[in-house]
Amino acid sequence: MANDKYELSDLQKQELSDIFGRGVNFKDKERTFYTHDVGALPSLVKGLLGKTKPAAIVKVINEKKAVEIVNFARKYKIPIVPRAGATSGYGGIIPTKGGIIADVTPMRKIINIDKENMKVTVGAGIIWSDLESKLNEEGLAVQAVPSSAVAATVGGWLAQNGVGYGSYEFGWSQDTMESARMVLPNGDVKEFSGEELGKIIGTMGTTGIITEVTLNLRKYEKTAAVSAEFADAASMRAAIKKAGEKKIPIWSISFINPQWAEMKNIAPYKTHYGETVDDNRPELPSSYICNFAYPESRDISGLKELIKESGGKVLPQEIADHETEEWFRSMKVKRLGPSFIPAEVVVPVDKIDTIFSEINKKIGLPVLVEGMVTNGDEAIMLCFIPHSERSFKYNLAFPLALSIVKIAEENGGRIYSSGLYFAKQAENVFGKRLPEIRKFKQQVDPDDIMNPETLTGKPMIKTGLSLAKTFEPMARAVGNMSGAGDVAFKDEKGIPGDIISHAYTCAQCGYCVNECDQYYGRGWESQSPRGKWFFIKEYLAGRAELDQEQVDTFLACTTCEMCDYYCQLDLPIERSWMTLRENFVQKRGMMTIPPFEIMAQSLDKERNIWANYRVDRDKWLPDDIRAKIKDKAEIAYFAGCTASFVEKDVAVGAVRILDDAGIEFAYLGDKESCCGIPMLVAGKWDVFERILKMNIVNMQKKGVKTVVTSCPACMLMWRTIYPQWAEKLGMDFDIEAKHYSEIVMDKLDVLKPKFVKPLNKTVAWHDSCHIGRAGAGVYDAPRELLKAIPGVKFKEMEHNREKALCCGSVVTLIDEPKVASIIGNTRLQEAVDQDADIMAALCPCCLVQFRIAARDNNVNMEIQDLGALAARSLGYDIPDTTNDALVAWSTFDKMIELMEPENMTEMMVELLPDMIGAMPSYMRAMMKTVKYVPGMDMLMKPMMPTMMPMLMPSLMPKVMPKMLKAVEKRVPMPDYMKEQMPDLMPAAMENLLPNMLPQIIPLLTPKMIQYIKDN
């Protein structure tokens, strides 16, 4: 039998590392993020699970790797748990015996689309929504799709088996699948089809690792819908039955109860930077609401009549359209939970009204119900009881889920799935397939290495559930009196109450994971938004420590807001991380990303992030434009740091366009400061505030009403952040902000005749986050300007507009350049797929990032600025600044490398003679004894973590001259930066060292002791 395995031996770790390289993780902290699924178990039940931390996580990128991990696990009799989207709550991915988590999500390619036979073969890790969008481009669509399609995988739905949208016509997930390939626990690879699929469907990874699935398809057609309200469940049931009897060609039928409708009406609206957006949702009636969906070309004559005959009322089309748009966002109502007690049951359609009646009569707490009808006269009812997992009463109310299951069973229904928690229900779930599944499992997995206990259950849980079922009436009576009441979240352990609320509200659904560049750049759950919400809960519960490594995961967010876009609960995720940046860095004194400290000193001294001189800020400005600059004007151009000092083609191109369009403007020149966004994301809000005040006052002195930027981040600051901060600081602020592409939209008729030089290139367009999704939603203006350039063959990339992928800068580039290269290349490949000659962008930071990523990944493509392209077509000679960007970045690249603990230690070793020479005489005397007194070196080791932080403040001023020389030797710097380092470095190191020393001292101590012995 498979052994419990929570730690691997060094030999086993090395063997796995040889197989998976960077695709394996043994870190204790990281493994914690893989101990749970979407379910929020009460503490008493969670305790019955025992230890659930895996010994390792591996990324299974293909079938060959799946075979290798299975062979490894079988060799050592180590449990292996396949994990995909982790969107289920039945314990199928919880490693109750430790072992290895096999993350199969990298297997997400479309292997073959067979249009003739209407089939598609895909990697098991592909996300349903991704597959559907690609199929739609080919005029095809999947037959049915789970309600968690934004995060759920094709292989996961086969392993779970379920019902979704389209199941009314096409049945359960298993009915839409033609075949599947699986790596068996014995190492063999087998393809299952026909009746043999029954051996693996719904077995939750206990029979092997699914690698490929072939699905049956249908022709793609826009979905239409009719929504109806019913005063009672009996009327709704009658309408559903009549639709079937009259054979109306409906594709999907779903429904909600009045309590769910009421919750949808009062759920918080989506916000952006604290301002409500998209508040036009229609009001739902407090009734049973049923949605009938169908391909729009189908004749559904008689549907509306039978709705009325059944006692229902057809709702306005705007409700039907809205409900269809919200298909995959049903968990939005969890914002009002903050936790849910779930119960999912399969019931006969004939009994829907009876079951609703029994739930209303027997369950004293509110029960929200969403249902889906499948062919064969069954319906799935997903029931949720709002509560708070932080309350002890959650333990008492949780058995109400079993009461709902019992109501379903008494009316001919059953539990939706078995899994770890309902293993005793396996016979009801699998029916006559169960003996065959058990027989197959014994044949291919006699040692039970593949996801043990998932279908057999844990003895303690089975016993507990049996007792709960026996005493169900008593448990129900207690549960009905155990409401959560008003749930208020206050500041706790230094975390703001609203962020704590969001952490417990998070559904852990995974919608925020796959398109998060921080996640796909690094690959581990701790980096995902849902991972960070999970950490906050663990931290508040005392099960996790808020150390620098964890703080770094919050700081590393690029602020792209892809998570906010996909979050079905509309949580303000990026705003929460932004608040925590200040909380961790400024309030708690933890370390920001090290290069930001140099930037901060440069900002305070010279008002830019590139450590250049303020007096040189306006040297990019062409002389003829300089002569036209107004001292005072209602419009002012704001260049920003990178366009002023590095990629000057951005600034020059912008002002050339403005000038040719006949727009007069002012410019701050050397009085312009950085917009401040680097300090905002660095958590150094005091520096940001000083910068903001300078910029606002200087603009107001020139009478400016509209600030025009070329940099999206600068526009975001002026358009959104500055007004909010100005109000908070009590400052007058009556300035609007626009991107130059917006300003020239009304002047294109003036500009178009002036374009004299055709580009004659294929150009792929990149939507920068801070002008689009994470900014003002500006998409059309840049496109129109680019298309106006003669000879441009415009190409959209796969992810565009609000779904555009982030470039990975600035934060990732500053924090982990190698990861930034992965993120940047992911986006570059979308341009390569379009056969583009040029990737065009309008953000200076995006340009820097893509130019570096193109170099590092050997991508032969030009990265060009929109304004520069337009200005060149207007006839201006604007040099390409690609090399300037690469040279400027090389300094930061080496600085980042130097700030790594190992490299800082190596530099400190070089400084040891000066450091020891600068120590007080009594300390030097004590150190001499290390060389001559036996055992003194052992005594010194534990003293160093306490002694060095105490000594460093007095030592640094004395060794700083030598440190500066050591830095210069390692970091190539332009003269202007070298000249300023004596001013910038001391303050930066003063802020960094207190947090860096704990990382450096363990590495430095043995080297220092050895140095003393040798010298």
PDB file of N, CA, C and O in Angstrom, residues 941-980:
ATOM      1  N   LYS A 941      28.930  32.108  16.195  1.00  0.00           N
ATOM      2  CA  LYS A 941      27.863  31.889  15.208  1.00  0.00           C
ATOM      3  C   LYS A 941      26.501  32.352  15.695  1.00  0.00           C
ATOM      4  O   LYS A 941      25.817  33.116  15.004  1.00  0.00           O
ATOM      5  N   PRO A 942      26.058  31.933  16.889  1.00  0.00           N
ATOM      6  CA  PRO A 942      24.723  32.385  17.314  1.00  0.00           C
ATOM      7  C   PRO A 942      24.667  33.857  17.689  1.00  0.00           C
ATOM      8  O   PRO A 942      23.580  34.437  17.783  1.00  0.00           O
ATOM      9  N   MET A 943      25.845  34.478  17.887  1.00  0.00           N
ATOM     10  CA  MET A 943      25.857  35.891  18.254  1.00  0.00           C
ATOM     11  C   MET A 943      25.656  36.805  17.050  1.00  0.00           C
ATOM     12  O   MET A 943      25.168  37.923  17.191  1.00  0.00           O
ATOM     13  N   MET A 944      26.036  36.328  15.888  1.00  0.00           N
ATOM     14  CA  MET A 944      26.053  37.187  14.704  1.00  0.00           C
ATOM     15  C   MET A 944      24.684  37.769  14.329  1.00  0.00           C
ATOM     16  O   MET A 944      24.583  38.962  14.026  1.00  0.00           O
ATOM     17  N   PRO A 945      23.587  36.974  14.359  1.00  0.00           N
ATOM     18  CA  PRO A 945      22.286  37.560  13.993  1.00  0.00           C
ATOM     19  C   PRO A 945      21.877  38.723  14.881  1.00  0.00           C
ATOM     20  O   PRO A 945      21.143  39.610  14.444  1.00  0.00           O
ATOM     21  N   THR A 946      22.346  38.737  16.131  1.00  0.00           N
ATOM     22  CA  THR A 946      22.027  39.844  17.035  1.00  0.00           C
ATOM     23  C   THR A 946      23.045  40.967  16.911  1.00  0.00           C
ATOM     24  O   THR A 946      22.692  42.157  16.913  1.00  0.00           O
ATOM     25  N   MET A 947      24.292  40.583  16.765  1.00  0.00           N
ATOM     26  CA  MET A 947      25.380  41.553  16.798  1.00  0.00           C
ATOM     27  C   MET A 947      25.440  42.412  15.529  1.00  0.00           C
ATOM     28  O   MET A 947      25.584  43.645  15.607  1.00  0.00           O
ATOM     29  N   MET A 948      25.278  41.794  14.348  1.00  0.00           N
ATOM     30  CA  MET A 948      25.465  42.532  13.103  1.00  0.00           C
ATOM     31  C   MET A 948      24.450  43.656  12.901  1.00  0.00           C
ATOM     32  O   MET A 948      24.830  44.770  12.531  1.00  0.00           O
ATOM     33  N   PRO A 949      23.147  43.416  13.146  1.00  0.00           N
ATOM     34  CA  PRO A 949      22.200  44.536  12.999  1.00  0.00           C
ATOM     35  C   PRO A 949      22.513  45.695  13.936  1.00  0.00           C
ATOM     36  O   PRO A 949      22.245  46.855  13.599  1.00  0.00           O
ATOM     37  N   MET A 950      23.087  45.398  15.095  1.00  0.00           N
ATOM     38  CA  MET A 950      23.433  46.465  16.041  1.00  0.00           C
ATOM     39  C   MET A 950      24.647  47.252  15.553  1.00  0.00           C
ATOM     40  O   MET A 950      24.745  48.466  15.747  1.00  0.00           O
ATOM     41  N   LEU A 951      25.558  46.557  14.896  1.00  0.00           N
ATOM     42  CA  LEU A 951      26.805  47.205  14.474  1.00  0.00           C
ATOM     43  C   LEU A 951      26.683  47.954  13.149  1.00  0.00           C
ATOM     44  O   LEU A 951      27.357  48.970  12.944  1.00  0.00           O
ATOM     45  N   MET A 952      25.828  47.441  12.235  1.00  0.00           N
ATOM     46  CA  MET A 952      25.821  47.967  10.881  1.00  0.00           C
ATOM     47  C   MET A 952      25.557  49.471  10.783  1.00  0.00           C
ATOM     48  O   MET A 952      26.207  50.156   9.975  1.00  0.00           O
ATOM     49  N   PRO A 953      24.638  50.049  11.572  1.00  0.00           N
ATOM     50  CA  PRO A 953      24.426  51.506  11.452  1.00  0.00           C
ATOM     51  C   PRO A 953      25.676  52.332  11.679  1.00  0.00           C
ATOM     52  O   PRO A 953      25.880  53.360  11.030  1.00  0.00           O
ATOM     53  N   SER A 954      26.539  51.881  12.591  1.00  0.00           N
ATOM     54  CA  SER A 954      27.775  52.629  12.849  1.00  0.00           C
ATOM     55  C   SER A 954      28.870  52.276  11.855  1.00  0.00           C
ATOM     56  O   SER A 954      29.762  53.086  11.569  1.00  0.00           O
ATOM     57  N   LEU A 955      28.801  51.057  11.293  1.00  0.00           N
ATOM     58  CA  LEU A 955      29.846  50.624  10.358  1.00  0.00           C
ATOM     59  C   LEU A 955      29.656  51.194   8.955  1.00  0.00           C
ATOM     60  O   LEU A 955      30.643  51.529   8.279  1.00  0.00           O
ATOM     61  N   MET A 956      28.390  51.304   8.512  1.00  0.00           N
ATOM     62  CA  MET A 956      28.140  51.652   7.121  1.00  0.00           C
ATOM     63  C   MET A 956      28.774  52.972   6.688  1.00  0.00           C
ATOM     64  O   MET A 956      29.381  53.041   5.604  1.00  0.00           O
ATOM     65  N   PRO A 957      28.659  54.049   7.474  1.00  0.00           N
ATOM     66  CA  PRO A 957      29.291  55.300   7.023  1.00  0.00           C
ATOM     67  C   PRO A 957      30.803  55.157   6.808  1.00  0.00           C
ATOM     68  O   PRO A 957      31.369  55.787   5.918  1.00  0.00           O
ATOM     69  N   LYS A 958      31.428  54.298   7.622  1.00  0.00           N
ATOM     70  CA  LYS A 958      32.876  54.134   7.533  1.00  0.00           C
ATOM     71  C   LYS A 958      33.307  53.274   6.347  1.00  0.00           C
ATOM     72  O   LYS A 958      34.386  53.465   5.786  1.00  0.00           O
ATOM     73  N   VAL A 959      32.448  52.324   5.973  1.00  0.00           N
ATOM     74  CA  VAL A 959      32.827  51.442   4.860  1.00  0.00           C
ATOM     75  C   VAL A 959      32.175  51.862   3.537  1.00  0.00           C
ATOM     76  O   VAL A 959      32.444  51.261   2.508  1.00  0.00           O
ATOM     77  N   MET A 960      31.337  52.899   3.584  1.00  0.00           N
ATOM     78  CA  MET A 960      30.598  53.291   2.392  1.00  0.00           C
ATOM     79  C   MET A 960      31.505  53.618   1.199  1.00  0.00           C
ATOM     80  O   MET A 960      31.208  53.216   0.061  1.00  0.00           O
ATOM     81  N   PRO A 961      32.606  54.335   1.378  1.00  0.00           N
ATOM     82  CA  PRO A 961      33.466  54.602   0.219  1.00  0.00           C
ATOM     83  C   PRO A 961      33.917  53.316  -0.480  1.00  0.00           C
ATOM     84  O   PRO A 961      33.918  53.240  -1.717  1.00  0.00           O
ATOM     85  N   LYS A 962      34.303  52.323   0.315  1.00  0.00           N
ATOM     86  CA  LYS A 962      34.729  51.054  -0.283  1.00  0.00           C
ATOM     87  C   LYS A 962      33.535  50.314  -0.898  1.00  0.00           C
ATOM     88  O   LYS A 962      33.669  49.655  -1.929  1.00  0.00           O
ATOM     89  N   MET A 963      32.374  50.427  -0.259  1.00  0.00           N
ATOM     90  CA  MET A 963      31.187  49.782  -0.800  1.00  0.00           C
ATOM     91  C   MET A 963      30.829  50.369  -2.163  1.00  0.00           C
ATOM     92  O   MET A 963      30.457  49.638  -3.094  1.00  0.00           O
ATOM     93  N   LEU A 964      30.942  51.682  -2.282  1.00  0.00           N
ATOM     94  CA  LEU A 964      30.642  52.325  -3.557  1.00  0.00           C
ATOM     95  C   LEU A 964      31.559  51.816  -4.653  1.00  0.00           C
ATOM     96  O   LEU A 964      31.126  51.566  -5.788  1.00  0.00           O
ATOM     97  N   LYS A 965      32.840  51.642  -4.333  1.00  0.00           N
ATOM     98  CA  LYS A 965      33.778  51.109  -5.323  1.00  0.00           C
ATOM     99  C   LYS A 965      33.439  49.664  -5.667  1.00  0.00           C
ATOM    100  O   LYS A 965      33.543  49.243  -6.819  1.00  0.00           O
ATOM    101  N   ALA A 966      33.031  48.895  -4.645  1.00  0.00           N
ATOM    102  CA  ALA A 966      32.659  47.503  -4.884  1.00  0.00           C
ATOM    103  C   ALA A 966      31.418  47.426  -5.777  1.00  0.00           C
ATOM    104  O   ALA A 966      31.312  46.547  -6.641  1.00  0.00           O
ATOM    105  N   VAL A 967      30.474  48.338  -5.572  1.00  0.00           N
ATOM    106  CA  VAL A 967      29.265  48.368  -6.404  1.00  0.00           C
ATOM    107  C   VAL A 967      29.631  48.750  -7.831  1.00  0.00           C
ATOM    108  O   VAL A 967      29.166  48.129  -8.794  1.00  0.00           O
ATOM    109  N   GLU A 968      30.467  49.769  -7.993  1.00  0.00           N
ATOM    110  CA  GLU A 968      30.870  50.206  -9.331  1.00  0.00           C
ATOM    111  C   GLU A 968      31.543  49.081 -10.102  1.00  0.00           C
ATOM    112  O   GLU A 968      31.398  48.968 -11.318  1.00  0.00           O
ATOM    113  N   LYS A 969      32.291  48.252  -9.374  1.00  0.00           N
ATOM    114  CA  LYS A 969      33.000  47.150 -10.018  1.00  0.00           C
ATOM    115  C   LYS A 969      32.010  46.111 -10.569  1.00  0.00           C
ATOM    116  O   LYS A 969      32.285  45.445 -11.568  1.00  0.00           O
ATOM    117  N   ARG A 970      30.858  45.981  -9.924  1.00  0.00           N
ATOM    118  CA  ARG A 970      29.889  44.959 -10.286  1.00  0.00           C
ATOM    119  C   ARG A 970      28.757  45.470 -11.180  1.00  0.00           C
ATOM    120  O   ARG A 970      28.099  44.679 -11.864  1.00  0.00           O
ATOM    121  N   VAL A 971      28.508  46.769 -11.119  1.00  0.00           N
ATOM    122  CA  VAL A 971      27.373  47.342 -11.846  1.00  0.00           C
ATOM    123  C   VAL A 971      27.874  48.413 -12.812  1.00  0.00           C
ATOM    124  O   VAL A 971      28.383  49.449 -12.392  1.00  0.00           O
ATOM    125  N   PRO A 972      27.734  48.171 -14.129  1.00  0.00           N
ATOM    126  CA  PRO A 972      28.145  49.192 -15.093  1.00  0.00           C
ATOM    127  C   PRO A 972      27.193  50.383 -15.021  1.00  0.00           C
ATOM    128  O   PRO A 972      25.982  50.225 -15.160  1.00  0.00           O
ATOM    129  N   MET A 973      27.747  51.576 -14.772  1.00  0.00           N
ATOM    130  CA  MET A 973      26.893  52.755 -14.599  1.00  0.00           C
ATOM    131  C   MET A 973      27.355  53.885 -15.496  1.00  0.00           C
ATOM    132  O   MET A 973      28.559  54.086 -15.668  1.00  0.00           O
ATOM    133  N   PRO A 974      26.406  54.650 -16.033  1.00  0.00           N
ATOM    134  CA  PRO A 974      26.792  55.867 -16.758  1.00  0.00           C
ATOM    135  C   PRO A 974      27.375  56.873 -15.759  1.00  0.00           C
ATOM    136  O   PRO A 974      27.144  56.780 -14.545  1.00  0.00           O
ATOM    137  N   ASP A 975      28.095  57.837 -16.270  1.00  0.00           N
ATOM    138  CA  ASP A 975      28.779  58.797 -15.387  1.00  0.00           C
ATOM    139  C   ASP A 975      27.823  59.522 -14.457  1.00  0.00           C
ATOM    140  O   ASP A 975      28.122  59.724 -13.278  1.00  0.00           O
ATOM    141  N   TYR A 976      26.662  59.942 -14.990  1.00  0.00           N
ATOM    142  CA  TYR A 976      25.743  60.711 -14.149  1.00  0.00           C
ATOM    143  C   TYR A 976      25.272  59.889 -12.945  1.00  0.00           C
ATOM    144  O   TYR A 976      25.059  60.424 -11.863  1.00  0.00           O
ATOM    145  N   MET A 977      25.141  58.586 -13.135  1.00  0.00           N
ATOM    146  CA  MET A 977      24.704  57.743 -12.022  1.00  0.00           C
ATOM    147  C   MET A 977      25.850  57.536 -11.032  1.00  0.00           C
ATOM    148  O   MET A 977      25.648  57.566  -9.814  1.00  0.00           O
ATOM    149  N   LYS A 978      27.040  57.326 -11.576  1.00  0.00           N
ATOM    150  CA  LYS A 978      28.221  57.167 -10.708  1.00  0.00           C
ATOM    151  C   LYS A 978      28.406  58.381  -9.809  1.00  0.00           C
ATOM    152  O   LYS A 978      28.690  58.268  -8.616  1.00  0.00           O
ATOM    153  N   GLU A 979      28.232  59.534 -10.413  1.00  0.00           N
ATOM    154  CA  GLU A 979      28.428  60.777  -9.656  1.00  0.00           C
ATOM    155  C   GLU A 979      27.417  60.909  -8.518  1.00  0.00           C
ATOM    156  O   GLU A 979      27.720  61.498  -7.478  1.00  0.00           O
ATOM    157  N   GLN A 980      26.234  60.363  -8.705  1.00  0.00           N
ATOM    158  CA  GLN A 980      25.189  60.518  -7.694  1.00  0.00           C
ATOM    159  C   GLN A 980      25.173  59.405  -6.649  1.00  0.00           C
ATOM    160  O   GLN A 980      24.538  59.553  -5.597  1.00  0.00           O
TER     161      GLN A 980
END
